[in-house]
Short mmCIF file of C-alpha atoms and ligand atoms in Angstrom, two decimals:
data_model
loop_
_atom_site.label_atom_id
_atom_site.label_comp_id
_atom_site.label_asym_id
_atom_site.label_seq_id
_atom_site.Cartn_x
_atom_site.Cartn_y
_atom_site.Cartn_z
CA MET S 1 52.58 40.87 155.66
CA THR S 2 53.77 44.39 156.37
CA ALA S 3 57.20 44.92 157.85
CA GLN S 4 55.53 46.22 160.99
CA ALA S 5 53.43 43.09 161.46
CA ALA S 6 56.38 40.82 160.77
CA GLN S 7 58.35 42.62 163.40
CA GLN S 8 55.87 41.58 166.03
CA ALA S 9 55.22 38.03 164.91
CA ASP S 10 57.26 34.95 165.66
CA LEU S 11 59.07 34.10 162.49
CA ALA S 12 59.59 30.68 160.95
CA THR S 13 62.39 30.10 158.48
CA VAL S 14 61.41 28.60 155.13
CA ILE S 15 63.95 27.19 152.70
CA GLY S 16 63.65 25.58 149.28
CA LEU S 17 66.53 24.36 147.10
CA GLU S 18 67.43 24.15 143.45
CA VAL S 19 70.28 21.65 143.27
CA HIS S 20 72.26 21.29 140.04
CA VAL S 21 73.88 17.92 139.77
CA GLN S 22 76.33 17.06 137.00
CA LEU S 23 75.38 13.61 135.75
CA GLU S 24 78.35 11.38 135.19
CA THR S 25 78.31 10.47 131.54
CA ALA S 26 81.29 9.98 129.23
CA THR S 27 80.10 12.56 126.72
CA LYS S 28 78.08 15.78 126.83
CA ILE S 29 74.29 15.85 126.71
CA PHE S 30 73.83 17.06 123.10
CA CYS S 31 77.16 16.27 121.40
CA GLY S 32 80.00 13.74 121.48
CA CYS S 33 82.55 15.92 123.31
CA SER S 34 84.14 14.38 126.39
CA THR S 35 82.91 15.57 129.78
CA ASP S 36 86.29 14.81 131.30
CA ALA S 37 87.80 18.27 131.24
CA ALA S 38 89.79 18.19 134.46
CA ASP S 39 93.24 18.41 132.87
CA ALA S 40 92.19 19.60 129.43
CA GLU S 41 93.33 22.86 127.83
CA PRO S 42 90.55 25.48 128.03
CA ASN S 43 88.13 25.23 125.09
CA SER S 44 89.69 22.01 123.82
CA ARG S 45 86.64 19.84 124.60
CA THR S 46 84.33 21.64 122.22
CA CYS S 47 82.61 21.23 118.87
CA PRO S 48 80.13 23.24 116.75
CA VAL S 49 77.19 21.97 118.85
CA CYS S 50 78.44 22.99 122.29
CA LEU S 51 79.91 26.21 120.89
CA GLY S 52 76.50 27.09 119.48
CA LEU S 53 77.75 27.58 115.91
CA PRO S 54 75.08 28.25 113.27
CA GLY S 55 73.49 25.15 111.81
CA ALA S 56 74.81 22.74 114.44
CA LEU S 57 72.09 20.42 115.76
CA PRO S 58 71.79 18.77 119.18
CA VAL S 59 71.55 14.97 119.54
CA LEU S 60 70.32 13.73 122.90
CA ASN S 61 72.67 11.49 124.93
CA GLU S 62 70.75 8.40 126.05
CA ALA S 63 72.99 7.91 129.10
CA ALA S 64 71.90 11.27 130.52
CA VAL S 65 68.24 10.29 130.21
CA GLU S 66 68.94 6.93 131.85
CA ALA S 67 70.66 8.65 134.76
CA ALA S 68 67.68 11.00 135.20
CA VAL S 69 65.26 8.06 135.18
CA LYS S 70 67.36 6.32 137.84
CA VAL S 71 67.22 9.41 140.05
CA GLY S 72 63.47 9.62 139.44
CA LYS S 73 62.97 6.04 140.60
CA ALA S 74 65.18 6.59 143.66
CA ILE S 75 63.17 9.63 144.80
CA ASP S 76 59.81 8.02 144.02
CA ALA S 77 59.01 10.57 141.36
CA ASP S 78 56.38 10.33 138.65
CA ILE S 79 57.96 9.89 135.25
CA PRO S 80 55.58 11.07 132.53
CA GLU S 81 54.73 9.15 129.37
CA GLU S 82 56.43 11.80 127.33
CA THR S 83 58.77 14.67 128.07
CA ALA S 84 60.24 17.48 125.97
CA PHE S 85 62.98 20.09 125.85
CA HIS S 86 62.71 23.86 125.86
CA ARG S 87 64.86 26.89 125.21
CA LYS S 88 65.44 29.25 128.11
CA ASN S 89 66.56 32.51 126.55
CA TYR S 90 69.10 34.83 128.06
CA TYR S 91 72.37 36.45 127.13
CA TYR S 92 75.48 35.69 129.13
CA PRO S 93 79.03 35.04 127.91
CA ASP S 94 79.05 31.46 129.26
CA LEU S 95 76.09 30.60 127.03
CA PRO S 96 77.15 30.71 123.37
CA LYS S 97 73.71 29.97 121.85
CA ASN S 98 72.07 32.72 123.94
CA PHE S 99 69.66 30.08 125.16
CA GLN S 100 70.02 27.07 127.40
CA ILE S 101 68.34 23.82 126.42
CA THR S 102 66.35 22.75 129.47
CA GLN S 103 62.92 21.36 130.33
CA TYR S 104 59.98 23.54 131.22
CA ASP S 105 56.60 21.90 131.71
CA ASP S 106 56.45 18.10 132.01
CA PRO S 107 60.02 17.58 133.23
CA ILE S 108 61.36 14.03 133.36
CA CYS S 109 60.81 13.69 137.16
CA GLN S 110 57.83 15.11 139.01
CA ASP S 111 56.51 14.95 142.57
CA GLY S 112 59.16 12.96 144.33
CA GLU S 113 60.47 12.98 147.88
CA LEU S 114 63.55 12.17 149.89
CA THR S 115 63.74 11.00 153.50
CA PHE S 116 66.83 11.71 155.57
CA SER S 117 67.97 11.83 159.20
CA VAL S 118 68.66 14.94 161.23
CA GLY S 119 70.10 13.67 164.49
CA ASP S 120 67.59 11.09 165.69
CA GLU S 121 64.73 12.57 163.71
CA ARG S 122 63.59 11.38 160.26
CA ARG S 123 62.49 14.10 157.86
CA THR S 124 60.89 13.90 154.43
CA VAL S 125 61.14 16.73 151.96
CA GLY S 126 59.09 16.97 148.79
CA ILE S 127 60.86 17.19 145.46
CA ARG S 128 58.77 19.22 143.08
CA ARG S 129 60.63 18.31 139.94
CA ALA S 130 63.94 17.31 138.45
CA HIS S 131 64.73 18.27 134.89
CA LEU S 132 67.54 17.69 132.43
CA GLU S 133 69.50 20.61 131.01
CA GLU S 134 72.90 21.58 129.69
CA ASP S 135 75.58 23.17 131.84
CA PRO S 136 76.83 26.55 130.60
CA GLY S 137 80.55 27.19 130.14
CA SER S 138 82.60 28.49 133.03
CA LEU S 139 83.96 31.95 133.63
CA GLN S 140 87.30 32.70 135.19
CA HIS S 141 87.50 36.11 136.79
CA VAL S 142 91.11 37.24 136.55
CA GLY S 143 92.60 39.40 139.26
CA GLY S 144 89.55 39.50 141.51
CA SER S 145 86.05 38.19 142.08
CA ILE S 146 82.91 38.61 140.00
CA ASP S 147 82.55 42.29 140.89
CA THR S 148 86.21 43.34 141.08
CA ALA S 149 88.03 41.29 138.40
CA ASP S 150 90.27 43.03 135.90
CA HIS S 151 88.92 40.86 133.09
CA THR S 152 87.16 37.53 132.66
CA ARG S 153 88.02 34.46 130.59
CA VAL S 154 85.51 31.99 129.30
CA ASP S 155 86.02 28.23 128.92
CA TYR S 156 83.43 26.19 127.03
CA ASN S 157 84.76 22.77 128.11
CA ARG S 158 81.96 22.57 130.66
CA ALA S 159 79.28 23.80 128.22
CA GLY S 160 76.93 20.92 127.49
CA THR S 161 77.79 18.75 130.49
CA PRO S 162 74.50 17.07 131.46
CA LEU S 163 72.84 18.58 134.51
CA LEU S 164 69.89 17.42 136.51
CA GLU S 165 68.27 20.35 138.31
CA ILE S 166 66.46 19.06 141.37
CA VAL S 167 63.90 21.50 142.77
CA THR S 168 62.58 20.84 146.27
CA GLU S 169 59.40 22.08 147.87
CA PRO S 170 60.03 24.83 150.44
CA ASP S 171 59.94 22.18 153.16
CA PHE S 172 63.15 22.93 155.06
CA ARG S 173 62.94 24.83 158.34
CA SER S 174 66.63 25.25 159.12
CA ALA S 175 70.08 25.44 157.56
CA GLY S 176 71.09 22.28 159.43
CA GLU S 177 68.31 20.30 157.76
CA VAL S 178 69.57 21.42 154.38
CA ARG S 179 73.02 20.09 155.13
CA SER S 180 71.67 16.67 156.17
CA PHE S 181 69.47 16.56 153.07
CA LEU S 182 72.38 17.32 150.75
CA ALA S 183 74.50 14.61 152.34
CA LYS S 184 71.71 12.10 151.83
CA LEU S 185 71.06 13.24 148.27
CA GLU S 186 74.72 12.84 147.40
CA GLU S 187 74.79 9.39 148.98
CA VAL S 188 71.81 8.28 146.87
CA LEU S 189 73.30 9.74 143.68
CA GLU S 190 76.57 7.95 144.30
CA TYR S 191 74.78 4.68 145.01
CA LEU S 192 73.03 5.07 141.66
CA GLY S 193 76.41 5.56 140.01
CA VAL S 194 75.29 8.76 138.26
CA PHE S 195 77.40 11.26 140.17
CA ASP S 196 81.01 11.89 141.09
CA SER S 197 81.33 14.09 144.16
CA THR S 198 85.08 14.45 143.68
CA ARG S 199 84.60 16.23 140.37
CA ASP S 200 85.03 19.98 140.79
CA GLY S 201 81.71 21.84 140.71
CA SER S 202 79.65 18.68 140.29
CA LEU S 203 77.10 19.92 142.84
CA ARG S 204 75.89 23.53 142.78
CA ILE S 205 73.09 24.86 144.88
CA ASP S 206 70.74 27.82 144.68
CA ALA S 207 69.02 28.24 148.02
CA ASN S 208 65.82 30.24 148.57
CA LEU S 209 65.07 31.54 152.03
CA SER S 210 62.20 33.55 153.45
CA LEU S 211 60.65 34.26 156.83
CA VAL S 212 56.99 33.47 157.44
CA ALA S 213 54.99 34.49 160.50
CA ALA S 214 54.64 31.42 162.70
CA ASP S 215 50.91 31.97 163.09
CA GLU S 216 50.45 31.45 159.36
CA ILE S 217 51.68 27.87 159.64
CA ASP S 218 48.94 25.21 159.91
CA ASP S 219 48.84 22.88 162.89
CA ASP S 220 50.32 20.02 160.88
CA GLY S 221 53.31 22.19 160.00
CA THR S 222 52.34 22.99 156.40
CA ILE S 223 52.45 26.55 155.19
CA PRO S 224 49.59 27.71 152.94
CA GLU S 225 50.57 28.47 149.35
CA ALA S 226 49.44 32.08 149.74
CA ALA S 227 51.77 32.68 152.68
CA LEU S 228 54.68 31.22 150.74
CA ASP S 229 53.94 33.35 147.71
CA ASP S 230 53.60 36.45 149.85
CA ALA S 231 56.86 36.03 151.69
CA ASN S 232 59.72 37.97 150.13
CA ARG S 233 62.51 35.52 149.53
CA THR S 234 66.11 35.77 148.50
CA GLU S 235 67.80 33.29 146.22
CA VAL S 236 71.42 32.66 147.17
CA LYS S 237 73.61 31.47 144.31
CA ASN S 238 77.15 30.13 144.06
CA ILE S 239 76.94 27.51 146.80
CA THR S 240 79.09 24.48 146.03
CA SER S 241 79.18 22.35 149.17
CA HIS S 242 77.02 21.02 152.02
CA LYS S 243 78.92 23.06 154.52
CA GLY S 244 78.73 26.13 152.29
CA ALA S 245 74.95 25.71 152.05
CA GLU S 246 74.61 25.54 155.82
CA LYS S 247 76.81 28.60 156.35
CA ALA S 248 75.23 30.69 153.60
CA LEU S 249 71.71 29.94 154.83
CA ALA S 250 72.56 30.61 158.48
CA TYR S 251 74.01 33.94 157.40
CA GLU S 252 70.97 34.76 155.27
CA GLU S 253 68.54 33.80 158.04
CA THR S 254 70.26 36.14 160.49
CA ARG S 255 70.49 38.93 157.92
CA GLN S 256 66.76 38.74 157.16
CA LYS S 257 65.78 38.53 160.83
CA ASN S 258 67.88 41.58 161.59
CA ALA S 259 66.25 43.50 158.76
CA VAL S 260 62.79 42.63 160.09
CA LYS S 261 63.81 43.55 163.62
CA ARG S 262 64.81 47.00 162.38
CA GLY S 263 61.45 47.37 160.65
CA ARG S 264 62.87 47.00 157.14
CA GLU S 265 61.30 44.90 154.42
CA VAL S 266 63.39 42.04 152.99
CA ALA S 267 63.96 42.70 149.29
CA GLN S 268 63.10 39.91 146.85
CA GLU S 269 66.44 39.48 145.12
CA THR S 270 69.24 37.23 143.96
CA ARG S 271 72.30 37.18 146.19
CA HIS S 272 75.77 35.78 145.76
CA TRP S 273 77.47 33.63 148.43
CA ASP S 274 81.01 34.88 148.96
CA GLU S 275 82.64 31.80 150.46
CA SER S 276 85.90 33.48 151.47
CA ARG S 277 84.21 36.36 153.29
CA GLY S 278 81.33 34.25 154.61
CA VAL S 279 78.67 36.73 153.51
CA THR S 280 75.91 36.98 150.90
CA VAL S 281 75.93 40.06 148.64
CA SER S 282 73.13 41.47 146.53
CA MET S 283 73.53 40.77 142.79
CA ARG S 284 70.31 41.80 141.12
CA SER S 285 66.58 41.92 141.61
CA LYS S 286 65.11 38.49 141.05
CA GLU S 287 64.29 37.66 137.46
CA GLU S 288 60.91 36.12 136.70
CA GLU S 289 59.93 33.20 134.58
CA LYS S 290 58.43 35.36 131.86
CA ASP S 291 61.79 37.06 131.41
CA TYR S 292 63.14 33.88 129.85
CA ARG S 293 60.58 33.48 127.02
CA TYR S 294 60.57 29.71 127.29
CA PHE S 295 59.59 27.90 124.10
CA ARG S 296 59.85 24.38 122.72
CA GLU S 297 63.24 23.25 121.41
CA GLU S 298 62.09 22.03 118.01
CA ASP S 299 65.51 20.58 117.14
CA LEU S 300 64.79 17.74 119.57
CA PRO S 301 61.69 15.59 119.13
CA PRO S 302 59.50 14.79 122.12
CA LEU S 303 60.98 11.99 124.18
CA ARG S 304 58.82 9.00 125.05
CA VAL S 305 60.03 7.63 128.38
CA SER S 306 57.03 5.59 129.49
CA ASP S 307 58.76 2.21 129.02
CA TRP S 308 62.16 3.35 130.33
CA LYS S 309 60.93 3.10 133.90
CA GLU S 310 60.49 -0.65 133.63
CA ARG S 311 63.56 -1.20 131.53
CA ILE S 312 65.96 0.65 133.84
CA SER S 313 66.68 -0.87 137.21
CA ILE S 314 68.33 0.74 140.19
CA PRO S 315 70.53 -0.84 142.85
CA GLU S 316 69.54 -1.27 146.49
CA LEU S 317 69.59 2.20 148.07
CA PRO S 318 71.36 3.19 151.31
CA ASP S 319 68.36 2.95 153.68
CA ALA S 320 67.35 -0.50 152.45
CA ARG S 321 70.90 -1.74 152.49
CA ARG S 322 71.43 -0.50 156.06
CA GLU S 323 68.35 -2.41 157.22
CA ARG S 324 69.41 -5.54 155.41
CA PHE S 325 72.93 -5.34 156.91
CA ARG S 326 71.45 -5.13 160.41
CA GLU S 327 69.41 -8.27 159.86
CA GLU S 328 71.62 -10.34 157.62
CA TYR S 329 74.90 -9.74 159.47
CA ASP S 330 73.43 -9.00 162.87
CA LEU S 331 75.11 -5.61 163.10
CA SER S 332 74.44 -2.70 165.46
CA ALA S 333 72.66 0.33 164.03
CA GLU S 334 75.88 2.28 164.27
CA ALA S 335 77.98 -0.31 162.48
CA ALA S 336 75.37 -0.79 159.75
CA SER S 337 75.26 2.93 159.26
CA LYS S 338 79.03 3.24 158.94
CA LEU S 339 79.23 0.26 156.63
CA THR S 340 76.68 1.68 154.20
CA SER S 341 78.01 5.24 154.25
CA THR S 342 79.10 4.90 150.63
CA LYS S 343 78.38 2.21 148.09
CA GLN S 344 82.05 1.38 147.85
CA VAL S 345 82.36 0.81 151.60
CA ALA S 346 79.24 -1.36 151.58
CA ASP S 347 80.43 -3.39 148.60
CA PHE S 348 83.80 -3.96 150.22
CA TYR S 349 82.18 -5.04 153.47
CA GLU S 350 79.95 -7.55 151.69
CA ASP S 351 82.95 -8.88 149.82
CA LEU S 352 84.71 -9.59 153.15
CA ALA S 353 81.62 -10.72 155.06
CA GLY S 354 80.90 -13.32 152.36
CA GLU S 355 84.30 -14.89 152.87
CA PHE S 356 85.17 -14.37 156.52
CA ASP S 357 83.30 -13.95 159.78
CA PRO S 358 80.88 -10.97 159.33
CA ASP S 359 81.82 -9.57 162.76
CA LEU S 360 85.50 -9.70 161.94
CA ALA S 361 84.76 -8.05 158.59
CA ALA S 362 82.72 -5.33 160.33
CA THR S 363 85.54 -4.54 162.75
CA TRP S 364 88.02 -4.40 159.92
CA VAL S 365 86.03 -2.12 157.68
CA ALA S 366 84.08 0.10 160.09
CA ASP S 367 86.69 0.49 162.82
CA ASN S 368 90.14 -0.33 161.52
CA LEU S 369 90.09 0.73 157.88
CA LEU S 370 87.69 3.69 158.09
CA GLY S 371 89.24 4.76 161.41
CA GLU S 372 92.79 4.80 160.04
CA LEU S 373 91.65 6.50 156.83
CA ASN S 374 89.72 9.11 158.74
CA TYR S 375 92.75 9.79 160.92
CA ARG S 376 94.73 10.53 157.75
CA ASP S 377 91.96 12.69 156.27
CA MET S 378 91.44 10.10 153.58
CA ALA S 379 88.41 8.27 152.25
CA ILE S 380 87.94 4.84 150.75
CA THR S 381 88.09 6.45 147.29
CA ASP S 382 91.76 7.22 147.98
CA VAL S 383 92.60 3.54 148.37
CA ASP S 384 90.27 1.92 145.89
CA ASP S 385 93.14 0.29 144.04
CA ARG S 386 94.44 -1.20 147.29
CA LEU S 387 91.35 -2.89 148.64
CA ASP S 388 92.72 -6.22 147.41
CA GLU S 389 95.61 -5.72 149.82
CA VAL S 390 93.28 -4.91 152.71
CA HIS S 391 91.35 -8.04 151.76
CA ARG S 392 94.62 -10.02 152.00
CA LEU S 393 95.36 -8.48 155.40
CA VAL S 394 91.98 -9.56 156.75
CA GLU S 395 92.64 -13.01 155.35
CA LEU S 396 95.94 -13.19 157.26
CA VAL S 397 94.05 -12.37 160.47
CA ALA S 398 91.13 -14.69 159.72
CA GLU S 399 93.54 -17.56 159.08
CA ASP S 400 95.42 -16.82 162.26
CA GLU S 401 98.64 -16.08 160.45
CA ILE S 402 99.19 -12.86 162.40
CA THR S 403 97.64 -11.36 165.50
CA ALA S 404 94.82 -8.83 165.14
CA LYS S 405 96.87 -6.33 167.10
CA ASN S 406 99.89 -6.56 164.82
CA ALA S 407 97.67 -6.46 161.75
CA ARG S 408 95.98 -3.29 162.91
CA GLU S 409 98.79 -1.43 164.58
CA THR S 410 101.71 -2.33 162.36
CA VAL S 411 100.67 -3.77 159.03
CA LEU S 412 97.67 -1.57 158.21
CA ARG S 413 99.50 1.57 159.25
CA ARG S 414 102.58 0.78 157.20
CA MET S 415 100.32 -0.11 154.27
CA LEU S 416 98.68 3.32 154.42
CA ASP S 417 101.73 5.38 155.31
CA GLU S 418 104.36 3.67 153.20
CA GLY S 419 102.32 1.98 150.49
CA GLU S 420 103.68 -1.46 151.47
CA ALA S 421 101.89 -4.72 150.67
CA PRO S 422 100.70 -6.69 153.74
CA ASP S 423 102.87 -9.76 153.17
CA THR S 424 105.94 -7.57 152.79
CA VAL S 425 105.31 -5.88 156.14
CA VAL S 426 104.64 -9.21 157.86
CA GLU S 427 107.91 -10.61 156.60
CA ASP S 428 109.86 -7.44 157.15
CA GLU S 429 108.74 -7.13 160.78
CA GLY S 430 108.78 -10.87 161.46
CA LEU S 431 105.13 -10.81 162.47
CA GLY S 432 104.14 -14.24 161.21
CA LYS S 433 102.83 -16.22 164.15
CA THR S 434 105.69 -18.36 165.37
CA GLY S 435 105.42 -22.04 164.64
CA GLU S 436 104.31 -24.31 167.46
CA ASP S 437 107.72 -25.92 167.91
CA GLU S 438 109.36 -22.61 168.42
CA VAL S 439 106.75 -21.55 171.00
CA GLN S 440 107.13 -24.87 172.78
CA GLN S 441 110.90 -24.40 172.93
CA ALA S 442 110.48 -20.89 174.31
CA VAL S 443 108.09 -22.22 176.95
CA VAL S 444 110.61 -24.82 178.09
CA ALA S 445 113.41 -22.25 178.05
CA ALA S 446 111.37 -19.77 180.14
CA ILE S 447 110.74 -22.48 182.75
CA ASP S 448 114.40 -23.51 182.85
CA ASP S 449 115.68 -19.96 183.07
CA ASN S 450 113.32 -18.74 185.80
CA PRO S 451 113.32 -21.18 188.71
CA ASP S 452 112.11 -18.48 191.14
CA ALA S 453 108.97 -17.82 189.16
CA VAL S 454 108.36 -21.54 188.79
CA GLU S 455 108.64 -21.96 192.55
CA ASP S 456 106.25 -19.05 193.15
CA TYR S 457 103.77 -20.66 190.77
CA HIS S 458 103.94 -24.02 192.55
CA SER S 459 103.46 -22.36 195.91
CA GLY S 460 100.13 -20.97 194.70
CA ASP S 461 101.14 -17.57 193.34
CA ASP S 462 99.10 -17.65 190.13
CA GLY S 463 100.44 -14.22 189.13
CA ALA S 464 103.84 -15.77 188.46
CA ILE S 465 102.42 -17.28 185.25
CA ASN S 466 102.04 -13.79 183.80
CA PHE S 467 105.73 -13.18 184.25
CA LEU S 468 106.51 -16.40 182.39
CA VAL S 469 104.05 -15.57 179.60
CA GLY S 470 105.87 -12.25 179.26
CA GLN S 471 109.21 -14.03 178.93
CA VAL S 472 107.90 -16.28 176.18
CA MET S 473 106.33 -13.34 174.32
CA GLN S 474 109.61 -11.49 174.46
CA GLU S 475 111.50 -14.50 173.21
CA THR S 476 109.12 -14.93 170.24
CA GLY S 477 109.05 -11.23 169.34
CA GLY S 478 105.40 -10.79 170.27
CA SER S 479 104.19 -13.09 167.50
CA ALA S 480 102.97 -15.95 169.72
CA ASP S 481 99.39 -15.97 170.91
CA PRO S 482 99.38 -15.11 174.65
CA GLY S 483 96.42 -17.41 175.39
CA THR S 484 98.16 -20.37 173.81
CA VAL S 485 101.40 -19.59 175.65
CA ASN S 486 99.51 -19.48 178.93
CA GLU S 487 98.01 -22.93 178.27
CA LEU S 488 101.32 -24.44 177.17
CA LEU S 489 103.07 -23.12 180.29
CA ARG S 490 100.42 -24.58 182.58
CA GLU S 491 100.59 -27.93 180.84
CA GLU S 492 104.34 -27.96 181.21
CA LEU S 493 104.30 -26.79 184.87
CA ASP S 494 101.41 -28.97 186.03
CA GLY S 495 102.33 -32.04 184.02
P1 LIG H 501 60.76 30.68 140.80
O1 LIG H 501 59.60 31.19 140.07
O2 LIG H 501 61.57 31.73 141.43
O3 LIG H 501 61.57 29.68 140.04
P2 LIG H 501 59.60 28.49 142.18
O4 LIG H 501 58.21 28.48 142.65
O5 LIG H 501 59.92 27.73 140.96
O6 LIG H 501 60.10 29.96 142.05
O7 LIG H 501 60.48 27.97 143.35
C1 LIG H 501 61.85 28.03 143.28
C2 LIG H 501 62.40 27.55 144.59
O8 LIG H 501 62.02 28.44 145.63
C3 LIG H 501 61.91 26.19 145.02
O9 LIG H 501 63.02 25.45 145.50
C4 LIG H 501 60.95 26.47 146.14
O10 LIG H 501 60.98 25.44 147.10
C5 LIG H 501 61.51 27.74 146.73
N1 LIG H 501 60.52 28.56 147.41
C6 LIG H 501 59.27 28.86 147.02
N2 LIG H 501 58.67 29.65 147.92
C7 LIG H 501 59.55 29.87 148.92
C8 LIG H 501 59.54 30.61 150.13
N3 LIG H 501 58.49 31.33 150.51
N4 LIG H 501 60.65 30.60 150.89
C9 LIG H 501 61.71 29.89 150.53
N5 LIG H 501 61.80 29.19 149.40
C10 LIG H 501 60.73 29.17 148.60
ZN1 LIG H 502 80.63 19.50 121.76
MG1 LIG H 503 62.79 28.19 139.19
#
């Protein structure tokens, strides 16, 4: 479409993603170096293979293939009988071999999809392919950013970390949809146990955006291949978070619309998301596939994966688990949703619900624990070594050892703020429910000490009982159960 025509047409936004996910394996994809480089000296997690030294040969890590097959099953992808690796050739300092081992045709996952929620709406986006490849090293620009740095350092610790590149169809119509999709994708990957979102740079996104005249879109919402090919699109690189993706794409959408409005053509190019400035900047004209001279990596034999699909099983995924929670534990949609938000939350809930009342467990996990964590800007991952203590706290409540109010407002808070164990707080604050004898004594004392209130009660003023309940509660330090106190008082007064 000419710039002039585009200017007059209604424009629809079209977005497709290439998401690079670091697969969580102990060692790299083609050598035995550790992938755990968080606190390692630069270039200390390296060997001849991941440094690309002459004569070094790659050996495929089975765990990376297993992780890819799990993702393939979770997104309903076709997994071919046989798959192979290719060399993608280019020169860049983070790539010591001058080629990246990746997959070209027949990648390990093909034609999948992922369904997610955007508000109340359910959306399904096609996943064209997902292929295995090696991560390059990382560059550190010293004294500036990529275009202003004084010099740049290179660290090959990351080189060879297994990546799964997930390529979607251009099915997104807004930046907001992309954000919801990424959240769902991450949830699924974490459920599968193949991904660690807390690892720095574990999710990196290239986002393609173009504008297509609305009248080129078919009635059912699909856009003809020709229109997609014709549309000049930009590829935005360097996006590392859901929020970043939403911001970068919103910026890019506005930038392209403004260009069209002014009668300018959108250039087909690669742009860089500058997170701190909140803008995308032009990097280079977009490279094409033929530039990379893909050819077979003959150092790795073809990989037969036909029987892996059956052999490898995947856990229940978030959507299925949410539905099951609703039915099995009779939970509201909202509670089921909260309780399946991460696999760890869901596992912890099921652990409690199997032992105590499922409603009590739901309140404790969805409202009390997640609520207090959220308030402190924490997640369940921050307390995973203390879930036994939360379990104990719920047990104290379930067994009526302490009141729910004290458990929530005093014990849980001190546990989170001061790192105390629940039994220590209960003892320290004297929160254990007072023994029956002691309550009974306090009831008798309250009656003896407050003849006026007793008289009011006998003359029909039912409110006077509340005063007496208050006296008993005060006497027992708030640890008696108000309902029980009320009953005991009435028995004593009426008897
Ligand atoms: P390339 O040759 O640049 O790798 P691909 O066809 O492999 O292009 O697609 C790369 C990504 O671009 C995919 O995520 C795809 O969904 C997306 N894409 C393709 N066409 C468009 C378009 N018109 N607008 C936005 N994204 C698009
Ligand atoms: Zn190595
Ligand atoms: Mg591509």
